[in-house]
PDB file of C-alpha atoms and ligand atoms in Angstrom:
ATOM      1  CA  UNK A   1     170.053  57.918-139.049  1.00  0.00           C
ATOM      2  CA  UNK A   2     168.706  58.295-142.570  1.00  0.00           C
ATOM      3  CA  UNK A   3     164.962  58.590-142.097  1.00  0.00           C
ATOM      4  CA  UNK A   4     164.301  58.279-145.857  1.00  0.00           C
ATOM      5  CA  UNK A   5     165.557  54.681-145.967  1.00  0.00           C
ATOM      6  CA  UNK A   6     162.196  53.078-145.289  1.00  0.00           C
ATOM      7  CA  UNK A   7     160.088  55.341-147.453  1.00  0.00           C
ATOM      8  CA  UNK A   8     158.594  53.776-150.581  1.00  0.00           C
ATOM      9  CA  UNK A   9     160.747  54.024-153.705  1.00  0.00           C
ATOM     10  CA  UNK A  10     157.615  53.446-155.760  1.00  0.00           C
ATOM     11  CA  UNK A  11     154.096  54.644-154.902  1.00  0.00           C
ATOM     12  CA  UNK A  12     151.145  53.970-157.152  1.00  0.00           C
ATOM     13  CA  UNK A  13     147.893  55.842-156.504  1.00  0.00           C
ATOM     14  CA  UNK A  14     144.541  55.339-158.238  1.00  0.00           C
ATOM     15  CA  UNK A  15     146.134  53.782-161.302  1.00  0.00           C
ATOM     16  CA  UNK A  16     143.799  52.737-164.123  1.00  0.00           C
ATOM     17  CA  UNK A  17     144.419  51.442-167.622  1.00  0.00           C
ATOM     18  CA  UNK A  18     142.023  50.440-170.365  1.00  0.00           C
ATOM     19  CA  UNK A  19     142.575  49.827-174.046  1.00  0.00           C
ATOM     20  CA  UNK A  20     140.251  51.084-176.774  1.00  0.00           C
ATOM     21  CA  UNK A  21     140.307  48.825-179.815  1.00  0.00           C
ATOM     22  CA  UNK A  22     139.666  51.317-182.610  1.00  0.00           C
ATOM     23  CA  UNK A  23     139.868  48.624-185.276  1.00  0.00           C
ATOM     24  CA  UNK A  24     137.182  46.581-183.504  1.00  0.00           C
ATOM     25  CA  UNK A  25     134.275  48.966-183.134  1.00  0.00           C
ATOM     26  CA  UNK A  26     135.880  50.922-180.294  1.00  0.00           C
ATOM     27  CA  UNK A  27     135.590  48.022-177.838  1.00  0.00           C
ATOM     28  CA  UNK A  28     137.066  49.011-174.458  1.00  0.00           C
ATOM     29  CA  UNK A  29     139.085  46.465-172.489  1.00  0.00           C
ATOM     30  CA  UNK A  30     139.812  47.392-168.894  1.00  0.00           C
ATOM     31  CA  UNK A  31     143.205  46.018-167.800  1.00  0.00           C
ATOM     32  CA  UNK A  32     143.025  47.314-164.199  1.00  0.00           C
ATOM     33  CA  UNK A  33     141.360  50.118-162.254  1.00  0.00           C
ATOM     34  CA  UNK A  34     142.133  52.261-159.211  1.00  0.00           C
ATOM     35  CA  UNK A  35     145.234  50.416-157.960  1.00  0.00           C
ATOM     36  CA  UNK A  36     147.201  51.574-154.918  1.00  0.00           C
ATOM     37  CA  UNK A  37     150.646  50.016-154.394  1.00  0.00           C
ATOM     38  CA  UNK A  38     153.714  51.026-152.372  1.00  0.00           C
ATOM     39  CA  UNK A  39     157.076  49.234-152.395  1.00  0.00           C
ATOM     40  CA  UNK A  40     160.023  49.955-150.109  1.00  0.00           C
ATOM     41  CA  UNK A  41     163.753  49.229-150.542  1.00  0.00           C
ATOM     42  CA  UNK A  42     164.528  45.515-150.141  1.00  0.00           C
ATOM     43  CA  UNK A  43     160.898  44.390-150.509  1.00  0.00           C
ATOM     44  CA  UNK A  44     159.637  41.989-153.146  1.00  0.00           C
ATOM     45  CA  UNK A  45     155.997  42.272-154.197  1.00  0.00           C
ATOM     46  CA  UNK A  46     154.556  39.476-156.343  1.00  0.00           C
ATOM     47  CA  UNK A  47     151.739  40.327-158.767  1.00  0.00           C
ATOM     48  CA  UNK A  48     149.232  37.528-158.814  1.00  0.00           C
ATOM     49  CA  UNK A  49     146.104  36.740-160.794  1.00  0.00           C
ATOM     50  CA  UNK A  50     144.899  34.653-163.734  1.00  0.00           C
ATOM     51  CA  UNK A  51     146.099  35.124-167.287  1.00  0.00           C
ATOM     52  CA  UNK A  52     144.657  38.346-168.674  1.00  0.00           C
ATOM     53  CA  UNK A  53     144.269  39.959-165.234  1.00  0.00           C
ATOM     54  CA  UNK A  54     146.513  42.863-166.242  1.00  0.00           C
ATOM     55  CA  UNK A  55     149.837  41.937-164.593  1.00  0.00           C
ATOM     56  CA  UNK A  56     152.090  42.541-167.604  1.00  0.00           C
ATOM     57  CA  UNK A  57     150.167  45.703-168.489  1.00  0.00           C
ATOM     58  CA  UNK A  58     150.762  47.007-164.962  1.00  0.00           C
ATOM     59  CA  UNK A  59     154.532  46.393-165.213  1.00  0.00           C
ATOM     60  CA  UNK A  60     154.599  48.112-168.620  1.00  0.00           C
ATOM     61  CA  UNK A  61     152.691  51.082-167.198  1.00  0.00           C
ATOM     62  CA  UNK A  62     155.197  51.344-164.312  1.00  0.00           C
ATOM     63  CA  UNK A  63     158.029  51.371-166.864  1.00  0.00           C
ATOM     64  CA  UNK A  64     156.101  53.985-168.900  1.00  0.00           C
ATOM     65  CA  UNK A  65     155.725  51.727-171.917  1.00  0.00           C
ATOM     66  CA  UNK A  66     151.962  52.267-171.602  1.00  0.00           C
ATOM     67  CA  UNK A  67     150.336  55.510-170.570  1.00  0.00           C
ATOM     68  CA  UNK A  68     147.786  54.978-167.800  1.00  0.00           C
ATOM     69  CA  UNK A  69     144.307  56.520-168.139  1.00  0.00           C
ATOM     70  CA  UNK A  70     144.460  57.988-164.640  1.00  0.00           C
ATOM     71  CA  UNK A  71     146.502  57.874-161.454  1.00  0.00           C
ATOM     72  CA  UNK A  72     150.130  58.479-160.524  1.00  0.00           C
ATOM     73  CA  UNK A  73     153.339  56.408-160.344  1.00  0.00           C
ATOM     74  CA  UNK A  74     155.754  58.278-158.093  1.00  0.00           C
ATOM     75  CA  UNK A  75     159.336  56.995-158.303  1.00  0.00           C
ATOM     76  CA  UNK A  76     162.203  58.115-156.070  1.00  0.00           C
ATOM     77  CA  UNK A  77     164.848  59.041-158.634  1.00  0.00           C
ATOM     78  CA  UNK A  78     168.071  60.138-156.923  1.00  0.00           C
ATOM     79  CA  UNK A  79     167.071  63.063-154.751  1.00  0.00           C
ATOM     80  CA  UNK A  80     163.994  63.865-156.792  1.00  0.00           C
ATOM     81  CA  UNK A  81     160.625  62.318-157.539  1.00  0.00           C
ATOM     82  CA  UNK A  82     159.299  61.481-160.976  1.00  0.00           C
ATOM     83  CA  UNK A  83     155.705  60.595-161.871  1.00  0.00           C
ATOM     84  CA  UNK A  84     156.088  57.935-164.571  1.00  0.00           C
ATOM     85  CA  UNK A  85     152.428  58.492-165.547  1.00  0.00           C
ATOM     86  CA  UNK A  86     153.134  62.016-166.805  1.00  0.00           C
ATOM     87  CA  UNK A  87     156.952  62.229-167.121  1.00  0.00           C
ATOM     88  CA  UNK A  88     158.594  63.645-170.250  1.00  0.00           C
ATOM     89  CA  UNK A  89     160.345  61.123-172.528  1.00  0.00           C
ATOM     90  CA  UNK A  90     163.660  62.504-171.312  1.00  0.00           C
ATOM     91  CA  UNK A  91     162.752  61.977-167.632  1.00  0.00           C
ATOM     92  CA  UNK A  92     161.539  58.446-168.428  1.00  0.00           C
ATOM     93  CA  UNK A  93     164.895  57.608-170.053  1.00  0.00           C
ATOM     94  CA  UNK A  94     166.745  59.012-167.054  1.00  0.00           C
ATOM     95  CA  UNK A  95     164.714  56.840-164.638  1.00  0.00           C
ATOM     96  CA  UNK A  96     165.310  53.765-166.827  1.00  0.00           C
ATOM     97  CA  UNK A  97     169.024  54.539-167.019  1.00  0.00           C
ATOM     98  CA  UNK A  98     169.756  54.509-163.313  1.00  0.00           C
ATOM     99  CA  UNK A  99     166.679  53.828-161.146  1.00  0.00           C
ATOM    100  CA  UNK A 100     164.399  51.273-162.761  1.00  0.00           C
ATOM    101  CA  UNK A 101     165.374  47.979-164.377  1.00  0.00           C
ATOM    102  CA  UNK A 102     162.898  45.841-166.293  1.00  0.00           C
ATOM    103  CA  UNK A 103     163.238  42.229-167.370  1.00  0.00           C
ATOM    104  CA  UNK A 104     160.562  41.759-170.013  1.00  0.00           C
ATOM    105  CA  UNK A 105     159.060  38.370-170.739  1.00  0.00           C
ATOM    106  CA  UNK A 106     160.919  38.040-174.037  1.00  0.00           C
ATOM    107  CA  UNK A 107     164.293  39.341-175.156  1.00  0.00           C
ATOM    108  CA  UNK A 108     164.015  41.955-177.873  1.00  0.00           C
ATOM    109  CA  UNK A 109     166.794  40.666-180.094  1.00  0.00           C
ATOM    110  CA  UNK A 110     169.122  43.283-181.521  1.00  0.00           C
ATOM    111  CA  UNK A 111     170.602  42.090-184.842  1.00  0.00           C
ATOM    112  CA  UNK A 112     174.361  41.494-184.902  1.00  0.00           C
ATOM    113  CA  UNK A 113     175.066  42.503-181.287  1.00  0.00           C
ATOM    114  CA  UNK A 114     176.692  39.644-179.350  1.00  0.00           C
ATOM    115  CA  UNK A 115     175.038  38.435-176.173  1.00  0.00           C
ATOM    116  CA  UNK A 116     178.188  39.407-174.230  1.00  0.00           C
ATOM    117  CA  UNK A 117     177.869  43.004-175.477  1.00  0.00           C
ATOM    118  CA  UNK A 118     174.101  43.143-174.851  1.00  0.00           C
ATOM    119  CA  UNK A 119     174.855  42.495-171.175  1.00  0.00           C
ATOM    120  CA  UNK A 120     178.124  44.489-170.946  1.00  0.00           C
ATOM    121  CA  UNK A 121     176.506  47.572-172.520  1.00  0.00           C
ATOM    122  CA  UNK A 122     174.545  48.147-169.328  1.00  0.00           C
ATOM    123  CA  UNK A 123     177.848  48.724-167.513  1.00  0.00           C
ATOM    124  CA  UNK A 124     179.563  50.651-170.338  1.00  0.00           C
ATOM    125  CA  UNK A 125     176.662  53.129-170.342  1.00  0.00           C
ATOM    126  CA  UNK A 126     177.544  53.873-166.726  1.00  0.00           C
ATOM    127  CA  UNK A 127     181.205  54.555-167.481  1.00  0.00           C
ATOM    128  CA  UNK A 128     182.711  51.103-166.906  1.00  0.00           C
ATOM    129  CA  UNK A 129     185.666  50.313-169.225  1.00  0.00           C
ATOM    130  CA  UNK A 130     184.760  47.860-172.031  1.00  0.00           C
ATOM    131  CA  UNK A 131     187.121  45.088-170.871  1.00  0.00           C
ATOM    132  CA  UNK A 132     185.905  45.205-167.279  1.00  0.00           C
ATOM    133  CA  UNK A 133     182.282  45.356-168.436  1.00  0.00           C
ATOM    134  CA  UNK A 134     182.752  42.305-170.685  1.00  0.00           C
ATOM    135  CA  UNK A 135     184.483  40.387-167.895  1.00  0.00           C
ATOM    136  CA  UNK A 136     181.602  40.984-165.484  1.00  0.00           C
ATOM    137  CA  UNK A 137     179.055  40.177-168.200  1.00  0.00           C
ATOM    138  CA  UNK A 138     180.884  36.870-168.858  1.00  0.00           C
ATOM    139  CA  UNK A 139     180.807  35.989-165.143  1.00  0.00           C
ATOM    140  CA  UNK A 140     177.029  36.479-165.000  1.00  0.00           C
ATOM    141  CA  UNK A 141     176.404  34.612-168.279  1.00  0.00           C
ATOM    142  CA  UNK A 142     178.500  31.718-166.905  1.00  0.00           C
ATOM    143  CA  UNK A 143     176.477  31.783-163.692  1.00  0.00           C
ATOM    144  CA  UNK A 144     173.325  31.526-165.813  1.00  0.00           C
ATOM    145  CA  UNK A 145     174.884  28.579-167.705  1.00  0.00           C
ATOM    146  CA  UNK A 146     175.139  30.252-171.121  1.00  0.00           C
ATOM    147  CA  UNK A 147     177.933  28.226-172.810  1.00  0.00           C
ATOM    148  CA  UNK A 148     181.041  30.291-173.549  1.00  0.00           C
ATOM    149  CA  UNK A 149     180.788  29.285-177.216  1.00  0.00           C
ATOM    150  CA  UNK A 150     177.625  31.412-177.503  1.00  0.00           C
ATOM    151  CA  UNK A 151     178.937  34.601-175.875  1.00  0.00           C
ATOM    152  CA  UNK A 152     180.140  36.161-179.141  1.00  0.00           C
ATOM    153  CA  UNK A 153     176.986  35.296-181.089  1.00  0.00           C
ATOM    154  CA  UNK A 154     173.857  37.423-181.469  1.00  0.00           C
ATOM    155  CA  UNK A 155     171.011  35.731-179.520  1.00  0.00           C
ATOM    156  CA  UNK A 156     168.570  35.653-182.515  1.00  0.00           C
ATOM    157  CA  UNK A 157     169.179  31.909-182.970  1.00  0.00           C
ATOM    158  CA  UNK A 158     169.246  31.038-179.249  1.00  0.00           C
ATOM    159  CA  UNK A 159     166.565  28.870-177.638  1.00  0.00           C
ATOM    160  CA  UNK A 160     163.757  30.581-175.708  1.00  0.00           C
ATOM    161  CA  UNK A 161     165.362  29.695-172.386  1.00  0.00           C
ATOM    162  CA  UNK A 162     168.784  30.940-173.501  1.00  0.00           C
ATOM    163  CA  UNK A 163     167.305  34.249-174.682  1.00  0.00           C
ATOM    164  CA  UNK A 164     165.485  34.617-171.384  1.00  0.00           C
ATOM    165  CA  UNK A 165     168.746  34.092-169.469  1.00  0.00           C
ATOM    166  CA  UNK A 166     170.513  36.752-171.565  1.00  0.00           C
ATOM    167  CA  UNK A 167     167.591  39.057-170.733  1.00  0.00           C
ATOM    168  CA  UNK A 168     167.961  38.241-167.036  1.00  0.00           C
ATOM    169  CA  UNK A 169     171.740  38.835-167.140  1.00  0.00           C
ATOM    170  CA  UNK A 170     171.088  42.243-168.683  1.00  0.00           C
ATOM    171  CA  UNK A 171     168.600  43.104-165.935  1.00  0.00           C
ATOM    172  CA  UNK A 172     170.809  41.973-163.050  1.00  0.00           C
ATOM    173  CA  UNK A 173     174.279  43.101-164.207  1.00  0.00           C
ATOM    174  CA  UNK A 174     174.008  46.313-162.211  1.00  0.00           C
ATOM    175  CA  UNK A 175     172.069  47.545-159.203  1.00  0.00           C
ATOM    176  CA  UNK A 176     168.707  49.196-159.800  1.00  0.00           C
ATOM    177  CA  UNK A 177     166.776  50.642-156.834  1.00  0.00           C
ATOM    178  CA  UNK A 178     163.594  49.314-158.529  1.00  0.00           C
ATOM    179  CA  UNK A 179     163.475  46.080-160.497  1.00  0.00           C
ATOM    180  CA  UNK A 180     160.444  44.923-162.550  1.00  0.00           C
ATOM    181  CA  UNK A 181     160.384  41.231-163.524  1.00  0.00           C
ATOM    182  CA  UNK A 182     157.840  39.689-165.933  1.00  0.00           C
ATOM    183  CA  UNK A 183     157.867  35.899-165.479  1.00  0.00           C
ATOM    184  CA  UNK A 184     161.682  35.680-165.380  1.00  0.00           C
ATOM    185  CA  UNK A 185     161.699  31.913-164.793  1.00  0.00           C
ATOM    186  CA  UNK A 186     158.916  30.908-167.206  1.00  0.00           C
ATOM    187  CA  UNK A 187     161.028  28.801-169.581  1.00  0.00           C
ATOM    188  CA  UNK A 188     163.931  27.838-167.326  1.00  0.00           C
ATOM    189  CA  UNK A 189     165.045  24.458-165.957  1.00  0.00           C
ATOM    190  CA  UNK A 190     165.291  23.853-162.214  1.00  0.00           C
ATOM    191  CA  UNK A 191     168.990  24.734-161.889  1.00  0.00           C
ATOM    192  CA  UNK A 192     168.579  28.076-163.675  1.00  0.00           C
ATOM    193  CA  UNK A 193     165.403  28.810-161.704  1.00  0.00           C
ATOM    194  CA  UNK A 194     167.479  28.438-158.536  1.00  0.00           C
ATOM    195  CA  UNK A 195     170.100  30.822-159.938  1.00  0.00           C
ATOM    196  CA  UNK A 196     167.414  33.422-160.679  1.00  0.00           C
ATOM    197  CA  UNK A 197     165.979  33.003-157.158  1.00  0.00           C
ATOM    198  CA  UNK A 198     169.500  33.656-155.794  1.00  0.00           C
ATOM    199  CA  UNK A 199     169.924  36.742-158.026  1.00  0.00           C
ATOM    200  CA  UNK A 200     166.597  38.180-156.837  1.00  0.00           C
ATOM    201  CA  UNK A 201     167.553  37.605-153.204  1.00  0.00           C
ATOM    202  CA  UNK A 202     170.934  39.276-153.770  1.00  0.00           C
ATOM    203  CA  UNK A 203     169.230  42.267-155.416  1.00  0.00           C
ATOM    204  CA  UNK A 204     166.883  42.582-152.423  1.00  0.00           C
ATOM    205  CA  UNK A 205     169.802  42.378-149.988  1.00  0.00           C
ATOM    206  CA  UNK A 206     171.471  45.191-151.935  1.00  0.00           C
ATOM    207  CA  UNK A 207     168.316  47.277-151.394  1.00  0.00           C
ATOM    208  CA  UNK A 208     166.384  46.801-154.625  1.00  0.00           C
ATOM    209  CA  UNK A 209     162.603  46.994-154.436  1.00  0.00           C
ATOM    210  CA  UNK A 210     161.364  44.173-156.666  1.00  0.00           C
ATOM    211  CA  UNK A 211     157.944  43.880-158.328  1.00  0.00           C
ATOM    212  CA  UNK A 212     157.552  40.604-160.164  1.00  0.00           C
ATOM    213  CA  UNK A 213     155.203  38.206-161.888  1.00  0.00           C
ATOM    214  CA  UNK A 214     156.163  34.652-160.932  1.00  0.00           C
ATOM    215  CA  UNK A 215     153.921  32.001-162.450  1.00  0.00           C
ATOM    216  CA  UNK A 216     155.876  29.348-160.514  1.00  0.00           C
ATOM    217  CA  UNK A 217     154.494  29.165-156.966  1.00  0.00           C
ATOM    218  CA  UNK A 218     157.734  27.774-155.497  1.00  0.00           C
ATOM    219  CA  UNK A 219     159.684  30.695-156.966  1.00  0.00           C
ATOM    220  CA  UNK A 220     157.087  33.170-155.680  1.00  0.00           C
ATOM    221  CA  UNK A 221     157.277  31.718-152.175  1.00  0.00           C
ATOM    222  CA  UNK A 222     161.085  31.771-152.294  1.00  0.00           C
ATOM    223  CA  UNK A 223     161.481  35.420-153.309  1.00  0.00           C
ATOM    224  CA  UNK A 224     158.371  37.452-152.450  1.00  0.00           C
ATOM    225  CA  UNK A 225     157.305  38.783-149.081  1.00  0.00           C
ATOM    226  CA  UNK A 226     153.955  40.179-150.252  1.00  0.00           C
ATOM    227  CA  UNK A 227     151.401  39.291-152.900  1.00  0.00           C
ATOM    228  CA  UNK A 228     149.195  41.780-154.755  1.00  0.00           C
ATOM    229  CA  UNK A 229     146.234  40.156-156.487  1.00  0.00           C
ATOM    230  CA  UNK A 230     144.769  41.540-159.705  1.00  0.00           C
ATOM    231  CA  UNK A 231     141.269  40.481-160.582  1.00  0.00           C
ATOM    232  CA  UNK A 232     140.185  39.894-164.149  1.00  0.00           C
ATOM    233  CA  UNK A 233     137.552  42.310-165.482  1.00  0.00           C
TER     234      UNK A 233
HETATM  235  N1  ADP B 301     148.328  46.533-176.356  1.00  0.00           N
HETATM  236  C1  ADP B 301     147.112  46.068-176.015  1.00  0.00           C
HETATM  237  N2  ADP B 301     145.991  46.396-176.702  1.00  0.00           N
HETATM  238  C2  ADP B 301     144.788  45.935-176.344  1.00  0.00           C
HETATM  239  N3  ADP B 301     144.576  45.120-175.277  1.00  0.00           N
HETATM  240  C3  ADP B 301     145.632  44.758-174.553  1.00  0.00           C
HETATM  241  C4  ADP B 301     146.969  45.194-174.864  1.00  0.00           C
HETATM  242  N4  ADP B 301     147.822  44.681-173.948  1.00  0.00           N
HETATM  243  C5  ADP B 301     147.054  43.939-173.118  1.00  0.00           C
HETATM  244  N5  ADP B 301     145.755  43.983-173.472  1.00  0.00           N
HETATM  245  C6  ADP B 301     144.627  43.322-172.771  1.00  0.00           C
HETATM  246  O1  ADP B 301     144.676  43.681-171.395  1.00  0.00           O
HETATM  247  C7  ADP B 301     144.344  42.571-170.574  1.00  0.00           C
HETATM  248  C8  ADP B 301     145.479  42.265-169.620  1.00  0.00           C
HETATM  249  O2  ADP B 301     146.595  41.695-170.326  1.00  0.00           O
HETATM  250  P1  ADP B 301     147.982  41.359-169.632  1.00  0.00           P
HETATM  251  O3  ADP B 301     148.412  42.517-168.828  1.00  0.00           O
HETATM  252  O4  ADP B 301     148.916  40.871-170.678  1.00  0.00           O
HETATM  253  O5  ADP B 301     147.570  40.156-168.647  1.00  0.00           O
HETATM  254  P2  ADP B 301     148.464  39.176-167.755  1.00  0.00           P
HETATM  255  O6  ADP B 301     149.909  39.600-167.864  1.00  0.00           O
HETATM  256  O7  ADP B 301     147.909  39.296-166.363  1.00  0.00           O
HETATM  257  O8  ADP B 301     148.232  37.798-168.316  1.00  0.00           O
HETATM  258  C9  ADP B 301     144.022  41.409-171.515  1.00  0.00           C
HETATM  259  O9  ADP B 301     142.635  41.344-171.669  1.00  0.00           O
HETATM  260  C10 ADP B 301     144.724  41.817-172.816  1.00  0.00           C
HETATM  261  O10 ADP B 301     144.049  41.285-173.916  1.00  0.00           O
HETATM  262 MG1   MG B 302     151.640  38.611-168.609  1.00  0.00          MG
END
């Protein structure tokens, strides 16, 4: 039996983050302090707390978009461990490539790249042939109800909900052992919310550890098995 199966894939210890606003008299804003979190394969942890409590900042720190002030973020990366709080840029890219997926709240639109290619690229980067990658990307975009007529267009002109679904397709097109989700259903209709709930459940069944912010209580109840509450400071 593999005894490593139930060990956390992500362990956060003593994590703190504050922002110093140099342009505003050096005001310090504390986003969160001294957090301890552990997530195992197949678990889904929901981050909870009022607006401004630090939920998005925490996800960004886990993805190494923000550097924490103190603490560690140990990620199981293949057979090794990486501390995302101190990792080199190269190690961060390696973790993002194969271990950690992140669905941000808003799609960062890339000019001129079609939505089909934005999604398919995630498979091409892992060696999948372009045709096969595009076919799988199309299947997921269809599942998320993006009309076929939009697949070859760049998403810059898409509605907020359409852009969010392209973002979700990009995050779910391949398996990541750790998946970070920032309000993935915030601007979706009921049918697409249900599709995203199904995608999250499928990812968990495949062994992904999910950490998500779900402003919709019904979605949170449907996908999460634990809640971690952040308090505003
Ligand atoms: N880049 C930044 N610079 C300064 N303050 C920030 C920055 N990002 C977030 N904050 C502040 O950190 C706090 C937490 O924000 P955020 O993580 O976005 O909250 P939530 O996602 O829980 O609504 C807020 O007070 C916000 O103003
Ligand atoms: Mg947020």
